[in-house]
XYZ file of C-alpha atoms in Angstrom:
629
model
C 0.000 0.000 0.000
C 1.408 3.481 -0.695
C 2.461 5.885 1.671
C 0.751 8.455 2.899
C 3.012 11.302 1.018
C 2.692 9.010 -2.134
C -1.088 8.640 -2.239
C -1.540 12.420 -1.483
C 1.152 13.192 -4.077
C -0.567 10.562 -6.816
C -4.328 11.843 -6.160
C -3.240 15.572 -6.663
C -1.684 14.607 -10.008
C -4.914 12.709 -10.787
C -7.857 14.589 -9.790
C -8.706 18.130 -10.584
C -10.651 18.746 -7.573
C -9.650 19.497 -4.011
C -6.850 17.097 -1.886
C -6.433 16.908 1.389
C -4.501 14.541 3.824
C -3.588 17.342 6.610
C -4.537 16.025 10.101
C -7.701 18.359 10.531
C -9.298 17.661 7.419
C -8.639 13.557 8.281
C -9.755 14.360 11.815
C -13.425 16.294 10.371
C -14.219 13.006 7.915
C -13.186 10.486 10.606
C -16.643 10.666 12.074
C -20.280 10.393 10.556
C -23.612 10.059 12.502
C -22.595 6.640 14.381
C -20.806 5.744 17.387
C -17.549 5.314 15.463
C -13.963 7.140 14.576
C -11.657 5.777 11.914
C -8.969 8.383 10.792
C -9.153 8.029 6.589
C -6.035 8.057 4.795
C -7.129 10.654 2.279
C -10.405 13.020 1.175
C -11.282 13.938 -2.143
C -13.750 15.853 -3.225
C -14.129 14.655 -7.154
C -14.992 18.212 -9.538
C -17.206 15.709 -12.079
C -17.459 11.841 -12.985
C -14.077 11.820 -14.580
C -12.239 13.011 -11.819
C -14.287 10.381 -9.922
C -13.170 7.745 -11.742
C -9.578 9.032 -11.616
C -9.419 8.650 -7.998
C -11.121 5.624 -8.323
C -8.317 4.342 -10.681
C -5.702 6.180 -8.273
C -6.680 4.531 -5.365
C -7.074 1.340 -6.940
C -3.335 0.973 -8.746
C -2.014 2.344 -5.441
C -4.045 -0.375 -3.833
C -5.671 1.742 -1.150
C -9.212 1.044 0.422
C -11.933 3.517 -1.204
C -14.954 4.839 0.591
C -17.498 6.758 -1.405
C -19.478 9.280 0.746
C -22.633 11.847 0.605
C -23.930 13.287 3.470
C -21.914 11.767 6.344
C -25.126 11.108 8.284
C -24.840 7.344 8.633
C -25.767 5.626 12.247
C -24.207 2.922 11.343
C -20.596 3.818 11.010
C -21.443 3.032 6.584
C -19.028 6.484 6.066
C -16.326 5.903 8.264
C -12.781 4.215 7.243
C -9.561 4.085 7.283
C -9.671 4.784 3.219
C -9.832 7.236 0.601
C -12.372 9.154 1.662
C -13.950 10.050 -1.857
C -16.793 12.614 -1.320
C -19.137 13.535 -3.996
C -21.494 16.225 -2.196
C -19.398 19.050 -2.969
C -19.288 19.145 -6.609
C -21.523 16.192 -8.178
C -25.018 17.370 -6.903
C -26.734 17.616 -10.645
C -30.056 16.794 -11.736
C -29.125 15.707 -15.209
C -32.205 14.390 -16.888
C -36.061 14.034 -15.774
C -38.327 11.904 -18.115
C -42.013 12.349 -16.833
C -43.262 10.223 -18.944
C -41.059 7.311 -18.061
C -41.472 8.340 -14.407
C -37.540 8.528 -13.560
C -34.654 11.004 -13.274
C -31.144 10.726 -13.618
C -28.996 12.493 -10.981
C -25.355 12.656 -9.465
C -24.974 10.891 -6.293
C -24.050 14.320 -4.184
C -27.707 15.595 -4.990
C -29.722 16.153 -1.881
C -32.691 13.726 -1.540
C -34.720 17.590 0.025
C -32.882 19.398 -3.328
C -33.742 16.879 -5.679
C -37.498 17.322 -4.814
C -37.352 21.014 -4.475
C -35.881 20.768 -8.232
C -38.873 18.535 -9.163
C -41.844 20.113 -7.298
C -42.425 22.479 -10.214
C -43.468 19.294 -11.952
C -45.637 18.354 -9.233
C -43.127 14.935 -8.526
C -41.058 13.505 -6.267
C -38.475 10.884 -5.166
C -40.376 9.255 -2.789
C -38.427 7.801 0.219
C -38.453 10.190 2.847
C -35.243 10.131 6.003
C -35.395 12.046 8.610
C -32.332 13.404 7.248
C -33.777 13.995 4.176
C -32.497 17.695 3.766
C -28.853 16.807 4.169
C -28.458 12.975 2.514
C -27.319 12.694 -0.425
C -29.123 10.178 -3.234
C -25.895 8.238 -3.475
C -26.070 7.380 0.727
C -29.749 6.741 0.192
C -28.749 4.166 -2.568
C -25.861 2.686 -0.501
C -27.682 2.776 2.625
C -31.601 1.371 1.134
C -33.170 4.381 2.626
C -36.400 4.455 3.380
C -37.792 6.573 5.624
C -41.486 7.618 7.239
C -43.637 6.408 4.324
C -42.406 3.845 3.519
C -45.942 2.225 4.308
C -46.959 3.816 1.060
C -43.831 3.874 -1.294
C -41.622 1.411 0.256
C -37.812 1.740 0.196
C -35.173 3.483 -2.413
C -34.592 -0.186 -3.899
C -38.089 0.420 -5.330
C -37.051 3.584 -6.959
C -34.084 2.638 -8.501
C -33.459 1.650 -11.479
C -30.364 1.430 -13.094
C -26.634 2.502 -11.681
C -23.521 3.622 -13.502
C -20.878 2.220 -11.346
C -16.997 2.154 -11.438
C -15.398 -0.825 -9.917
C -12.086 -0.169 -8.068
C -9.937 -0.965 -11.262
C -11.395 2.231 -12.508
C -13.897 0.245 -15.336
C -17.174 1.794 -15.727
C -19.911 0.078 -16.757
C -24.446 0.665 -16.004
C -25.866 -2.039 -14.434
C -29.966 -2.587 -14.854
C -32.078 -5.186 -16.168
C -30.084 -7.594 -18.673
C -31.502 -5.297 -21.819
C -28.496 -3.043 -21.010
C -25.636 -5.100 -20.370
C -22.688 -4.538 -21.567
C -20.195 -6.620 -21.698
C -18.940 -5.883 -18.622
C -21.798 -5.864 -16.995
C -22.620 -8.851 -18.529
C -20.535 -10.675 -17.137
C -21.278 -9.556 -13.835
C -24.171 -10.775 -14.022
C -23.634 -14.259 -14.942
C -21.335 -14.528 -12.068
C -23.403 -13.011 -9.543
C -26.390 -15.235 -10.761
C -24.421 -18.246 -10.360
C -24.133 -17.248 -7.178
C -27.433 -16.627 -6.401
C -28.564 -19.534 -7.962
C -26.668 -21.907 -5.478
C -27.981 -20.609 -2.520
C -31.614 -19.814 -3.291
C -32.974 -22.561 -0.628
C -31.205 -20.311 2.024
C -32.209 -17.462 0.401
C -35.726 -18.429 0.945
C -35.035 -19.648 4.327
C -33.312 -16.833 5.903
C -34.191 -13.642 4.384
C -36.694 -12.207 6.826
C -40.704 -11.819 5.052
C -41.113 -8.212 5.972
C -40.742 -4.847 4.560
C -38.220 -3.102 6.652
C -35.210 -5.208 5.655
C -31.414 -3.868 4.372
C -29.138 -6.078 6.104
C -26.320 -7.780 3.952
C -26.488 -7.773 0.393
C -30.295 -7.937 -1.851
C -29.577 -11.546 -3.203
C -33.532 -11.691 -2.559
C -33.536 -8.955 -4.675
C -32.578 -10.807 -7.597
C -34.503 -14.175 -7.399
C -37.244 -13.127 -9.518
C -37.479 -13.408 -13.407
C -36.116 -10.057 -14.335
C -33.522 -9.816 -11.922
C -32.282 -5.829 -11.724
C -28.583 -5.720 -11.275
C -28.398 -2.189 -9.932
C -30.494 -4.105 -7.015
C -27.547 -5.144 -5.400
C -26.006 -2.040 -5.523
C -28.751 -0.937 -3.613
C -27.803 -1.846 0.034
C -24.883 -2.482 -0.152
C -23.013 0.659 1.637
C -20.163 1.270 -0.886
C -18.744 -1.616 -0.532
C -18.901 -3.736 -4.009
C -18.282 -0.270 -6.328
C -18.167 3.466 -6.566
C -21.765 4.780 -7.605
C -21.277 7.814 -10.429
C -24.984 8.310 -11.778
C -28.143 6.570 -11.287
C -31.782 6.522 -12.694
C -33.951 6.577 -9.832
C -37.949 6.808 -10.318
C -40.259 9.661 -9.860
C -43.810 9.685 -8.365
C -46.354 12.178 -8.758
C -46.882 14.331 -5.381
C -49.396 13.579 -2.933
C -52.373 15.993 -3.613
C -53.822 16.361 -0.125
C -52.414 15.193 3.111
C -53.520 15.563 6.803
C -52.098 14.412 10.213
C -53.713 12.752 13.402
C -51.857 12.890 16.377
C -52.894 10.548 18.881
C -51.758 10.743 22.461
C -51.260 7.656 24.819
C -51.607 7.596 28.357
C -48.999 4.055 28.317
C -46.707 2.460 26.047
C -48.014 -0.247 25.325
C -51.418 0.892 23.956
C -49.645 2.950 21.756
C -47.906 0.305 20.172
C -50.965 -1.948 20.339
C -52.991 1.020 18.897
C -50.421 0.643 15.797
C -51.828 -2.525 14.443
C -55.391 -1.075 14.645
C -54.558 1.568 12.269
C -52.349 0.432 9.694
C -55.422 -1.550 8.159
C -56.865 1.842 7.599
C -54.832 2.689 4.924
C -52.237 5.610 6.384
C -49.247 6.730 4.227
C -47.486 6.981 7.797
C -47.728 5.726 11.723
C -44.675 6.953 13.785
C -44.188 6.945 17.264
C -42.297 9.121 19.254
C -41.759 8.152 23.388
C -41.965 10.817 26.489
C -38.149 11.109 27.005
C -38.157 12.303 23.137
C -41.023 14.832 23.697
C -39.862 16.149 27.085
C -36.235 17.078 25.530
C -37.957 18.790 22.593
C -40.124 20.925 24.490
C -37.176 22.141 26.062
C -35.339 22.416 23.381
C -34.599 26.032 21.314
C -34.665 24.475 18.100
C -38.144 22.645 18.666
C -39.825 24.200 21.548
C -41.977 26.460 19.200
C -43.030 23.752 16.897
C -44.595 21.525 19.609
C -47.867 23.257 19.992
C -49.745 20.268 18.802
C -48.929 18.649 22.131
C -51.748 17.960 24.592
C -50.500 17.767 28.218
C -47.578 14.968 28.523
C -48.463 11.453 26.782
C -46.093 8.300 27.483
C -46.364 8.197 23.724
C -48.061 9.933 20.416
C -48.386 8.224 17.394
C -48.778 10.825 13.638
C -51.086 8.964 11.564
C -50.873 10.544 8.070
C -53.205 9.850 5.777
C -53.024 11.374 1.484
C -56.422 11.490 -0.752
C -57.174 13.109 -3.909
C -58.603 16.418 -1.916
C -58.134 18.274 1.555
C -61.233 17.323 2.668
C -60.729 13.546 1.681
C -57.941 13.420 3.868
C -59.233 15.478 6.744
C -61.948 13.387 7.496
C -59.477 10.203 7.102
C -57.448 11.222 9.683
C -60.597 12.702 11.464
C -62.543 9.322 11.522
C -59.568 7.216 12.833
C -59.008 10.192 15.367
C -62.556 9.902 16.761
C -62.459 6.092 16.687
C -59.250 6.115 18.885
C -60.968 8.722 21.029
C -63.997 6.633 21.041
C -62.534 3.210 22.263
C -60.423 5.071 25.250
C -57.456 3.848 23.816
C -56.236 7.934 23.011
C -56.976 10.355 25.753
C -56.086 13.302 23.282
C -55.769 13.391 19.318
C -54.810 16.576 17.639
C -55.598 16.846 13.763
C -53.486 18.132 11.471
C -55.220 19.143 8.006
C -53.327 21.800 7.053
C -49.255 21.732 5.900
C -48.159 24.491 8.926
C -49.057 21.826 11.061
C -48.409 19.070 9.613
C -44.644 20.092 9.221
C -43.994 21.570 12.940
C -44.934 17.946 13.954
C -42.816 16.233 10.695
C -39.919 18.793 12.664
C -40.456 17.563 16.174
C -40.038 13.878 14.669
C -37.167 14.496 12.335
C -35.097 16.233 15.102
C -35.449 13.319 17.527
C -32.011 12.097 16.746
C -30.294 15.690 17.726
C -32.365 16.187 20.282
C -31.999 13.155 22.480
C -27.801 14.542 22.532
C -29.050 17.360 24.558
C -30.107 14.782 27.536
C -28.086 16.260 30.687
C -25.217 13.783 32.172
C -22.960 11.596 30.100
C -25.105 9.104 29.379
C -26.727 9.723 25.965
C -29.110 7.716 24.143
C -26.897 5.253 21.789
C -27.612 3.559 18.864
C -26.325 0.024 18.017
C -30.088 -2.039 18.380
C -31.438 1.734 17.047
C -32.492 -0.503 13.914
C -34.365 -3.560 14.330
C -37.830 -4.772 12.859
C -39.957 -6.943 13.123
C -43.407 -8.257 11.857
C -46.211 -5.882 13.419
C -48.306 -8.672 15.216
C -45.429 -9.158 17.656
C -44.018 -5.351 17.521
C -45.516 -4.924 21.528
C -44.118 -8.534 22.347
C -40.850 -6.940 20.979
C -40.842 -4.094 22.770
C -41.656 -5.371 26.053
C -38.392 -7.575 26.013
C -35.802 -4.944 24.809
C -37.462 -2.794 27.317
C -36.457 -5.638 29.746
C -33.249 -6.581 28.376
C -32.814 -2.752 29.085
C -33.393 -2.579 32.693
C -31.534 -5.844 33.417
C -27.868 -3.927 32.269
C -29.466 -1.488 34.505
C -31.010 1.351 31.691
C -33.492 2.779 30.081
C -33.846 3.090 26.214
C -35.411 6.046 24.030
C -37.950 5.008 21.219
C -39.425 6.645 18.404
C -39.729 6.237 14.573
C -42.077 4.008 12.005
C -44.173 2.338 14.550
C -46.483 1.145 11.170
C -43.655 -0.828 9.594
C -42.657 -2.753 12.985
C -39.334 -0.407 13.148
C -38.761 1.526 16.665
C -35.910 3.279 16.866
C -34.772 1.660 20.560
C -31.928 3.657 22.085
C -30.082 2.616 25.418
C -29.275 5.601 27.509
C -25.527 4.564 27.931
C -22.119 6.499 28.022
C -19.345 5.341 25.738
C -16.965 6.871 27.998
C -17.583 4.267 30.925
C -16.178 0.770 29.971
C -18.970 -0.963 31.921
C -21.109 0.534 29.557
C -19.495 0.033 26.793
C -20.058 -3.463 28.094
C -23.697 -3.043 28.277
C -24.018 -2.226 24.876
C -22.685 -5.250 23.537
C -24.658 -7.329 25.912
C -27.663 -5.378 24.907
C -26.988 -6.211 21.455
C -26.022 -9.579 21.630
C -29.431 -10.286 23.802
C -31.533 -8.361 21.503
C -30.348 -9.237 17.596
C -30.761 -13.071 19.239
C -34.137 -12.074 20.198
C -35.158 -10.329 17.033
C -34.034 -13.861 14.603
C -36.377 -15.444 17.127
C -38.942 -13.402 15.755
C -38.288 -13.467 12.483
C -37.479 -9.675 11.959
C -34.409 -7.741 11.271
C -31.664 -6.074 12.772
C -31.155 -3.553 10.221
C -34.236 -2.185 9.174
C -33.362 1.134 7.549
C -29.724 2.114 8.423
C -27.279 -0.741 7.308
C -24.900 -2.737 8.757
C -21.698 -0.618 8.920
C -19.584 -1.244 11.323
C -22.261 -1.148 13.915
C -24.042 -4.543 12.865
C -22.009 -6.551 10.379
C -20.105 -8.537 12.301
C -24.052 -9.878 13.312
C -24.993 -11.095 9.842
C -23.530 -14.585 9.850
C -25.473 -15.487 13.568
C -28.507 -13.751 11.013
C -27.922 -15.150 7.595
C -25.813 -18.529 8.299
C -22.330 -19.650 6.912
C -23.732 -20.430 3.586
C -25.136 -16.875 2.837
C -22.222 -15.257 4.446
C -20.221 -17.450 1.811
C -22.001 -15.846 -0.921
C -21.648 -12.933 0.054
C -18.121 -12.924 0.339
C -18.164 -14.537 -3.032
C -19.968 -11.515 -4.576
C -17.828 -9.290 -3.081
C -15.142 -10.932 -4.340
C -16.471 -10.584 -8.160
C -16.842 -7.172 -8.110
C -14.222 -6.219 -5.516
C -11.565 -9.121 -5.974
C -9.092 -6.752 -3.424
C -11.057 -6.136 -1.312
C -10.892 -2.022 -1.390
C -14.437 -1.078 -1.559
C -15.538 0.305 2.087
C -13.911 -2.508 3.807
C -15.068 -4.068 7.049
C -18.627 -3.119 5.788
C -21.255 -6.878 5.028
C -18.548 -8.634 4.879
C -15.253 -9.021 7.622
C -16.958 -6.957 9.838
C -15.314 -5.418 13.361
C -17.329 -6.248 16.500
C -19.772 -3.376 17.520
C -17.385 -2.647 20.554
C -14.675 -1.310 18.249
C -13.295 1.857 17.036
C -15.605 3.911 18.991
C -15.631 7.876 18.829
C -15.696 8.304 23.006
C -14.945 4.634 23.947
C -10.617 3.837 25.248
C -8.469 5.822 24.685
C -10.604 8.980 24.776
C -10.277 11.345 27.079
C -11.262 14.924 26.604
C -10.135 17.453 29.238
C -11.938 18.809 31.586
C -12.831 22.496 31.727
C -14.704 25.100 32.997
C -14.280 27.828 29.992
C -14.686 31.528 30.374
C -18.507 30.858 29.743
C -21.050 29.381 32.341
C -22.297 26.034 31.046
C -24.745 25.401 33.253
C -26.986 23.730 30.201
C -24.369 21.567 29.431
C -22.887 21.291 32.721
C -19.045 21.417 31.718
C -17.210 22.946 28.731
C -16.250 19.386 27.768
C -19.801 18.259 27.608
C -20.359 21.300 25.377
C -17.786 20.614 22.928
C -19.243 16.883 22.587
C -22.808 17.635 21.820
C -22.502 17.522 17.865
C -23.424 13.596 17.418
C -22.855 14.211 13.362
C -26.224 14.003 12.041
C -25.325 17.159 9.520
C -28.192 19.466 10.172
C -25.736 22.078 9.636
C -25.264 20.820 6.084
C -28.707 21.913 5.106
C -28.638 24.359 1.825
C -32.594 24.855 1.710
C -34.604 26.412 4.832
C -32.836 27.831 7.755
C -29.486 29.840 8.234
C -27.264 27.184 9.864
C -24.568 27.176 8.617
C -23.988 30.448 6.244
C -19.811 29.132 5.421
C -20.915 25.956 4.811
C -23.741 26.934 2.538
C -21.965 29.235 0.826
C -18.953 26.505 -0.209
C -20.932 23.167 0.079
C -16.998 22.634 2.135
C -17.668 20.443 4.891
C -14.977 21.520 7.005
C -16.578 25.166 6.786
C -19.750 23.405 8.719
C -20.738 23.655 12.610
C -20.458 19.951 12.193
C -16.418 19.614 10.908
C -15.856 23.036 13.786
C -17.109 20.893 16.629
C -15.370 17.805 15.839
C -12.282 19.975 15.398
C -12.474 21.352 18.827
C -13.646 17.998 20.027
C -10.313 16.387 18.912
C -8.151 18.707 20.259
C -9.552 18.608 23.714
C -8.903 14.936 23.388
C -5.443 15.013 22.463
C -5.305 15.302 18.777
C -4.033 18.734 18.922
C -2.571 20.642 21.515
C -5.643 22.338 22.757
C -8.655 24.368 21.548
C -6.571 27.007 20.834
C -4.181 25.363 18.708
C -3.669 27.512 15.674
C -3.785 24.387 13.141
C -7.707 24.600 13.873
C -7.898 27.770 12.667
C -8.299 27.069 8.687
C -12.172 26.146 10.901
C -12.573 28.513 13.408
C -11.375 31.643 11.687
C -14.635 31.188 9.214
C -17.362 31.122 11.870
C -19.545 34.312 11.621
C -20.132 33.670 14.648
C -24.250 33.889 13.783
C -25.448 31.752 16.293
C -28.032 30.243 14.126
C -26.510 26.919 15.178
C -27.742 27.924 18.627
C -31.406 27.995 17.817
C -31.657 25.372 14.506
C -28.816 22.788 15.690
C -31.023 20.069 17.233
C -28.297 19.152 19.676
C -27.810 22.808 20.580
C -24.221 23.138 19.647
C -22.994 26.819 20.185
C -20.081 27.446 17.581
C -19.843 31.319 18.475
C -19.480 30.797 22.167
C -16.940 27.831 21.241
C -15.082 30.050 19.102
C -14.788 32.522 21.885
C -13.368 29.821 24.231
C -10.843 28.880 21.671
C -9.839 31.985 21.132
C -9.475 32.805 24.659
C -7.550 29.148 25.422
């Protein structure tokens, strides 16, 4: 493998676009939305497809792992590596071609899934799946991820929407991969190989992939069992880790004409989760559920205290039942009828509707901030993901959530839960510090306990947010030795290496690994020049940002004005607080360590991070301390 110096040195005579291997910029991409920290070995921000594929083809001579990236938000430690960080949402964010007729557009993977729709709207379509961090990821995550999001009841998951991918393997060949009408002859003979495998292990196949909606866990062999199997398919899923996605052809619906909300509000738990399979019948484009914990931080929250309003005194539980029709008034009474039913049966002691989109989106807010939110949780326990992911079929959701809840309080915690309550996904988070090594501890018991009980039930333990690093070392206890085989084997055709995204599906590190806060961190204590009595310490402060990239938002909002401005990631509150939070862990000499200032000195200062940062992160204030170090 090539040297540091010698990889940097080969990319910039390669690639036309920006080059970096300096410790800060490493430092800012070591991190995503997950529990992890891998320091990459290079970034690149490509300027088109050809200076994609030249770092591609760099990498790939010089025989150095590649890791394709978007938005940085994954939970599941997808966009973390110790690789050529190659990241396409700076440049390659182009809606190239929309065919209405057809129903499908073809984009660059750095296009925002919120942008993308906001380009299309004038049309009156859409690319349907929906994240919560839907104004931030980038189509090419959503492809390597499977994303999915709230309605997913009604248009399922991005495998349904796409439908063909130009790829470029890690040898730098280029090739669209679809149904067989468009082979090439590379492609081709992908194909053939890939099918061979398939069509070895299609017993297992049968027997082992879980029968439910919500499932993205190893690679979509399922996917390709039918009689027109779609190549790009297994693309789909499968986190960057077979090739480099350039371009793909993803399908376009036509926008909902009417929507309205019912928010239902739960005296317990459980009747909100029994409530669930009571409604889905009904038809709703969406059920999610979000918990107490998750309300009670928001209403004290600056960035979603004003959009709570809805709220009617303080439920255990709500549950947003969306409903679309043809007109306003189709929908209204919908969501109206189930409402009054719920009301009815004393199952709800409160339901506020929703008809109009005001509404509608200060609750859509409230849920989409949940992740941020829950950071701002006082103490050092926080809620963590790892089991954040799991589903399971809805008659035996409650059943499911009654054990983790136990499993929980026997390692002596309490999780958070929210999410898609109507597709048998709850986003279950153990309040846990990954500072404390009996934690730690707890989180792999908690794990190990609950993806044992989640086979038993014939669910999933990633139902929307990959494997990563988080869960892949799982998927042969899920899939068997036979699958895991094949999948190794279909890495191995497309990725013979082994440099696409390692450690992701296949070979992957136990959950306890490589963690952001776990050994050897140790940030130091401080009590700043500012009182942090919200946060508590000046340590705590500089820890909030958990990396889910609200800051990397271009549409509504202010946050963050440098980062708009030069789609630059280090020039977002995001890259600035994991700066500061690696030199107050040793990375750097302090917080005031000039080599940080290529970040700091760009703040404005605006505080809009203050008030639209979900987990609250103060940049100006941080700024000041550094300054004042």
């Amino acid at each position: 493998m090539a040297s540091p110096s010698a990889l940097e040195a080969a990319l910039r005579a390669a690639v036309r676009g920006e080059v970096a291997a300096d410790p800060l910029t490493l430092g800012v991409y070591a991190t995503d939305a997950s529990l992890y920290q891998i320091t990459p070995r290079a970034v690149v921000c490509p300027l088109d497809e050809a200076d994609l594929v030249a770092a591609v083809r760099t990498c790939g001579a010089l025989g150095v792992p590649i890791l394709p990236r978007a938005g940085g938000t994954s939970l599941g430690g997808s966009a973390v590596g110790a690789a050529c960080v190659i990241d396409v949402s700076r440049h390659m964010h182009a809606l190239i071609e929309v065919d209405e007729a057809g129903g499908w557009a073809r984009v660059q993977l750095g296009l925002v899934r919120d942008n993308l729709n906001a380009l299309l709207a004038p049309r009156r379509l859409m690319f349907a799946p929906d994240p919560a961090t839907g104004n931030r990821a980038g189509v090419g995550g959503m492809i390597g991820n499977n994303s999915s999001g709230m309605r997913s009841l009604r248009y399922g998951l991005t495998l349904h929407h796409t439908r063909a991918v130009k790829i470029a393997l890690a040898d730098g060949r280029v090739t669209w991969l679809g149904t067989a009408d468009r082979d090439d002859a590379l492609a081709a003979e992908l194909r053939a190989r890939v099918m061979e495998v398939v069509d070895r292990v299609r017993p297992q196949i049968a027997a082992r992939y879980p029968k439910i909606l919500r499932r993205v866990q190893g690679y979509n062999l399922d996917a390709l069992t039918g009689e027109t199997p779609n190549l790009a398919h297994l693309i789909v899923g499968s986190e960057g880790s077979l090739a480099t996605v350039l371009e793909a052809e993803v399908g376009v619906v036509p926008l909902p004409a009417a929507t309205a909300l019912a928010v239902a509000h739960f005296a317990d738990l459980e009747t909100a989760l029994r409530t669930v399979q009571r409604v889905v019948p009904e038809g709703p484009s969406a059920v999610e559920i979000v918990d107490q914990t998750t309300l009670d931080l928001a209403r004290a929250n600056p960035a979603t205290e004003d959009l709570c309003d809805w709220l009617v005194g303080s439920p255990a539980a709500v549950l947003g039942i969306e409903f679309c029709a043809d007109t306003a008034d189709e929908a209204a009474a919908r969501a109206a009828e189930v409402g009054a039913a719920l009301l009815a049966s004393g199952a709800a002691y409160a339901v506020s509707q929703l008809p109009d989109a005001p509404g509608q989106q200060r609750f859509w807010a409230v849920r989409k901030a949940g992740l941020g939110v829950m950071t701002t949780m006082r103490g050092e326990r926080k809620p963590m993901p790892g089991i954040e992911d799991c589903a399971v079929p809805l008659d035996v959701l409650p059943e499911f959530i009654e054990a983790v809840l136990a499993i929980c309080a026997r390692h002596d915690t309490r999780p958070t839960l929210y999410a898609h309550a109507g597709v048998g996904l709850i986003h279950v988070r153990p309040i846990l510090s990954m500072k404390d090594p009996a934690d730690i501890a707890r989180l792999k018991a908690i794990a190990d306990e609950t993806f044992a009980l989640v086979i038993s039930l014939g669910g999933s333990i990633s139902g929307e947010h990959g494997d990563g690093l988080a869960r892949s070392a799982y998927l042969e206890q899920f899939f068997g030795p036979e699958l895991m085989a094949a999948f190794a084997q279909v890495k191995a055709i497309f990725d013979p290496r082994g440099l696409m995204n390692p450690g992701k599906i296949v070979a992957g590190p136990p959950i306890d690994e490589n963690l952001r806060l776990g050994p050897p961190y140790r940030a130091e204590v401080r009590d700043g020049w500012y009182r942090w009595s919200r946060e508590e310490h000046l340590d705590r402060a500089i820890e909030l940002c958990n990396g889910v990239g609200a800051c990397r938002s271009t549409l509504a909002g202010a946050m963050c004005p440098t980062y708009r401005a030069t789609r630059d990631e280090s020039l977002s509150t995001r890259a600035r607080a994991n700066a500061l939070r690696l030199a107050n862990s040793g990375h750097f000499e302090s917080i005031g360590d000039l080599a940080l200032a290529p970040v700091l000195d760009t703040c404005l200062a605006c505080k809009a991070c203050r008030t639209e940062c979900p987990s609250n992160v103060d940049l100006a204030r941080l700024k000041a301390e550094a300054l004042a170090a």
